[in-house]
Short mmCIF file of C-alpha atoms and ligand atoms in Angstrom, two decimals:
data_model
loop_
_atom_site.label_atom_id
_atom_site.label_comp_id
_atom_site.label_asym_id
_atom_site.label_seq_id
_atom_site.Cartn_x
_atom_site.Cartn_y
_atom_site.Cartn_z
CA MET A 396 90.24 123.77 98.08
CA HIS A 397 86.79 122.86 98.77
CA PRO A 398 86.19 121.06 101.98
CA MET A 399 84.67 117.84 100.65
CA THR A 400 86.98 117.02 98.14
CA GLU A 401 90.27 118.42 100.62
CA SER A 402 88.53 115.52 103.26
CA ASN A 403 88.20 113.07 100.62
CA LEU A 404 92.33 113.43 100.59
CA HIS A 405 93.03 113.70 103.48
CA ASN A 406 91.18 110.81 104.74
CA ALA A 407 92.96 108.71 101.27
CA TYR A 408 96.39 110.19 102.83
CA ALA A 409 95.92 108.76 106.34
CA GLY A 410 94.71 104.95 104.27
CA GLU A 411 97.40 105.33 102.22
CA SER A 412 99.84 105.17 104.87
CA MET A 413 98.16 102.87 107.20
CA ALA A 414 97.63 100.20 104.40
CA HIS A 415 102.06 101.12 104.10
CA MET A 416 102.34 99.80 107.56
CA ARG A 417 99.76 97.29 107.67
CA TYR A 418 101.97 95.35 104.49
CA LEU A 419 105.44 95.62 105.96
CA ILE A 420 104.49 94.79 109.48
CA PHE A 421 102.19 91.60 107.29
CA ALA A 422 105.78 90.98 105.37
CA ALA A 423 107.78 90.14 109.18
CA LYS A 424 104.93 87.72 109.31
CA ALA A 425 105.53 85.69 106.05
CA GLU A 426 109.01 86.05 106.42
CA ARG A 427 108.03 84.75 110.03
CA GLU A 428 106.09 81.44 108.15
CA ASP A 429 108.36 81.52 105.40
CA PHE A 430 106.45 82.75 103.19
CA LYS A 431 109.07 84.41 100.84
CA ASN A 432 107.72 85.47 97.85
CA THR A 433 105.00 86.18 99.44
CA ALA A 434 106.97 88.13 101.67
CA ARG A 435 108.03 90.17 98.67
CA LEU A 436 105.38 91.07 97.16
CA LEU A 437 103.91 92.63 100.78
CA ARG A 438 106.57 94.62 100.52
CA ALA A 439 105.97 95.38 96.53
CA ILE A 440 102.75 96.25 97.18
CA ALA A 441 103.48 98.63 100.48
CA PHE A 442 105.90 100.78 98.71
CA ALA A 443 103.04 101.40 95.85
CA GLU A 444 101.27 102.72 98.44
CA GLN A 445 103.75 104.96 99.70
CA VAL A 446 104.18 106.73 96.02
CA HIS A 447 99.68 106.20 96.72
CA ALA A 448 100.08 108.27 100.23
CA THR A 449 103.41 110.93 98.90
CA ASN A 450 100.72 111.50 95.67
CA HIS A 451 97.41 112.05 97.84
CA PHE A 452 100.17 113.68 100.48
CA MET A 453 101.47 116.22 97.50
CA ARG A 454 98.21 117.89 96.86
CA MET A 455 96.57 118.83 100.07
CA PRO A 456 96.83 122.08 100.96
CA ARG A 457 98.86 123.13 103.15
CA THR A 458 96.48 125.09 105.92
CA ALA A 459 95.13 121.67 105.99
CA ALA A 460 94.19 120.16 109.46
CA PRO A 461 95.63 117.32 110.80
CA MET A 462 93.53 113.86 111.45
CA SER A 463 93.82 111.01 112.68
CA GLY A 464 92.39 108.11 110.97
CA GLU A 465 90.33 104.77 111.14
CA ALA A 466 92.85 101.35 111.28
CA PRO A 467 91.41 98.46 111.57
CA PHE A 468 94.27 97.16 113.77
CA GLY A 469 96.10 93.66 114.71
CA VAL A 470 98.06 90.61 113.08
CA GLY A 471 96.88 87.02 112.56
CA THR A 472 98.00 84.22 110.67
CA THR A 473 99.10 85.14 106.53
CA SER A 474 96.87 83.72 105.53
CA GLN A 475 93.99 86.50 106.76
CA ASN A 476 96.44 88.90 107.17
CA LEU A 477 96.06 88.37 102.60
CA GLN A 478 92.44 88.33 103.78
CA TYR A 479 92.63 92.46 105.58
CA ALA A 480 94.74 93.03 102.42
CA ILE A 481 92.35 92.53 100.10
CA ASP A 482 88.64 93.22 102.02
CA GLY A 483 91.13 97.16 101.74
CA GLU A 484 91.78 96.84 98.48
CA THR A 485 88.34 95.85 97.76
CA PHE A 486 86.77 99.18 99.52
CA GLU A 487 88.84 101.25 97.96
CA ILE A 488 88.45 99.44 94.90
CA ASN A 489 84.52 99.63 94.80
CA GLU A 490 83.65 102.65 97.45
CA MET A 491 86.66 104.73 98.66
CA TYR A 492 87.82 105.74 94.82
CA PRO A 493 84.73 105.49 92.92
CA VAL A 494 83.40 107.97 95.67
CA TYR A 495 86.47 110.70 95.95
CA LYS A 496 86.75 110.68 92.17
CA GLU A 497 83.54 111.34 91.02
CA THR A 498 83.30 114.52 94.35
CA ALA A 499 86.53 116.12 92.96
CA LEU A 500 85.45 115.82 89.15
CA PHE A 501 82.90 117.25 90.52
CA GLN A 502 84.20 120.20 91.97
CA GLY A 503 87.05 120.79 89.21
CA GLU A 504 89.97 119.55 91.30
CA LYS A 505 91.66 117.98 88.42
CA VAL A 506 95.63 117.08 89.84
CA VAL A 507 93.33 114.87 92.85
CA VAL A 508 91.31 113.52 90.11
CA THR A 509 93.85 111.73 89.08
CA SER A 510 95.46 111.28 92.25
CA PHE A 511 92.70 109.41 93.19
CA ASP A 512 92.43 107.50 89.38
CA TRP A 513 96.14 106.81 90.18
CA ALA A 514 95.07 104.83 93.16
CA LEU A 515 91.56 102.96 92.08
CA GLN A 516 93.56 101.32 89.11
CA THR A 517 96.92 100.23 91.01
CA GLU A 518 94.35 99.23 93.64
CA LYS A 519 92.54 96.64 91.39
CA VAL A 520 95.94 95.36 90.62
CA HIS A 521 96.47 94.98 94.07
CA GLN A 522 93.43 93.63 94.76
CA LYS A 523 93.90 90.00 92.27
CA LEU A 524 97.61 89.51 93.08
CA PHE A 525 96.71 88.92 96.52
CA MET A 526 93.48 86.64 95.85
CA ASP A 527 96.33 84.50 94.46
CA ALA A 528 99.18 85.06 97.10
CA LYS A 529 95.66 84.06 99.35
CA ALA A 530 95.07 80.89 96.84
CA MET A 531 98.93 79.58 97.21
CA VAL A 532 99.67 80.12 100.73
CA ASP A 533 95.80 78.14 101.72
CA GLN A 534 97.52 75.61 99.67
CA GLY A 535 100.34 75.90 102.18
CA LYS A 536 102.73 76.85 99.31
CA ASP A 537 104.64 79.97 98.20
CA TRP A 538 103.57 83.27 95.88
CA LYS A 539 105.09 82.52 92.66
CA GLU A 540 109.01 82.93 92.47
CA SER A 541 108.53 86.69 90.62
CA LYS A 542 109.76 90.19 90.52
CA VAL A 543 106.88 92.66 91.57
CA GLN A 544 107.97 96.28 89.97
CA ILE A 545 106.43 99.25 91.21
CA CYS A 546 106.26 102.78 89.26
CA GLU A 547 107.95 105.19 91.45
CA THR A 548 104.97 107.99 90.08
CA CYS A 549 101.37 106.35 90.12
CA GLY A 550 102.25 103.34 92.52
CA TYR A 551 101.15 101.39 88.94
CA THR A 552 101.84 97.44 89.98
CA ILE A 553 102.71 94.76 87.39
CA GLU A 554 104.50 91.04 88.07
CA GLY A 555 107.84 90.04 85.33
CA ASP A 556 109.44 93.10 84.21
CA ALA A 557 108.67 96.08 84.06
CA PRO A 558 106.51 97.77 80.81
CA ASP A 559 108.04 100.19 78.45
CA LYS A 560 105.65 102.67 79.25
CA CYS A 561 103.61 102.54 81.95
CA PRO A 562 100.76 101.75 81.37
CA ILE A 563 98.65 104.01 84.12
CA CYS A 564 100.22 107.22 84.11
CA GLY A 565 103.04 107.01 80.89
CA ALA A 566 106.23 107.05 83.35
CA LYS A 567 109.61 105.20 81.03
CA LYS A 568 110.62 101.94 82.80
CA GLU A 569 114.42 103.40 85.12
CA GLY A 570 110.81 105.29 86.23
CA PHE A 571 109.62 101.97 88.40
CA ARG A 572 111.23 99.93 90.95
CA GLU A 573 112.45 96.09 91.44
CA PHE A 574 112.05 93.91 94.39
CA ALA A 575 113.31 90.81 93.46
FE1 LIG B 1516 97.24 102.47 96.87
FE1 LIG B 1517 96.88 99.20 97.77
FE1 LIG B 1518 102.71 104.63 86.36
#
């Protein structure tokens, strides 16, 4: 694998791993603030980030050296936490994944392009869901009572029932995990 793509894949793995844990920590806090539905949304999306981390990890060359990644630390109120989540998703959508994807494309690293693309498309949904949740929480209300479905292959995230086919990776309905 080209060193630049390998380094980007490594960073993406680190970022997704930390987002997974951060969202679980934020979910525990939302639970304590009595925002049960918001906590469920955070746990569902934490699982989507686990899918992304797994996809990147599986594509990492065995020879890759371990490294540490950046992280915004600290837990605020659920409203602040949702803003941190929105900021992280926005960075991935606007800067990280488009640049990583173009680099991998340029270097002909096809399986990595797919892993980055699945994450990029999913993060757009996460950004919107977190914005909805923050708008509710800022009015002192919890997020909606809806189920959240996560595609176990690509992390695609959708409210309500699972689609017959994942619009991003084509996985079947049975390939979704429900958070209800
Ligand atoms: Fe992700
Ligand atoms: Fe995300
Ligand atoms: Fe999928």
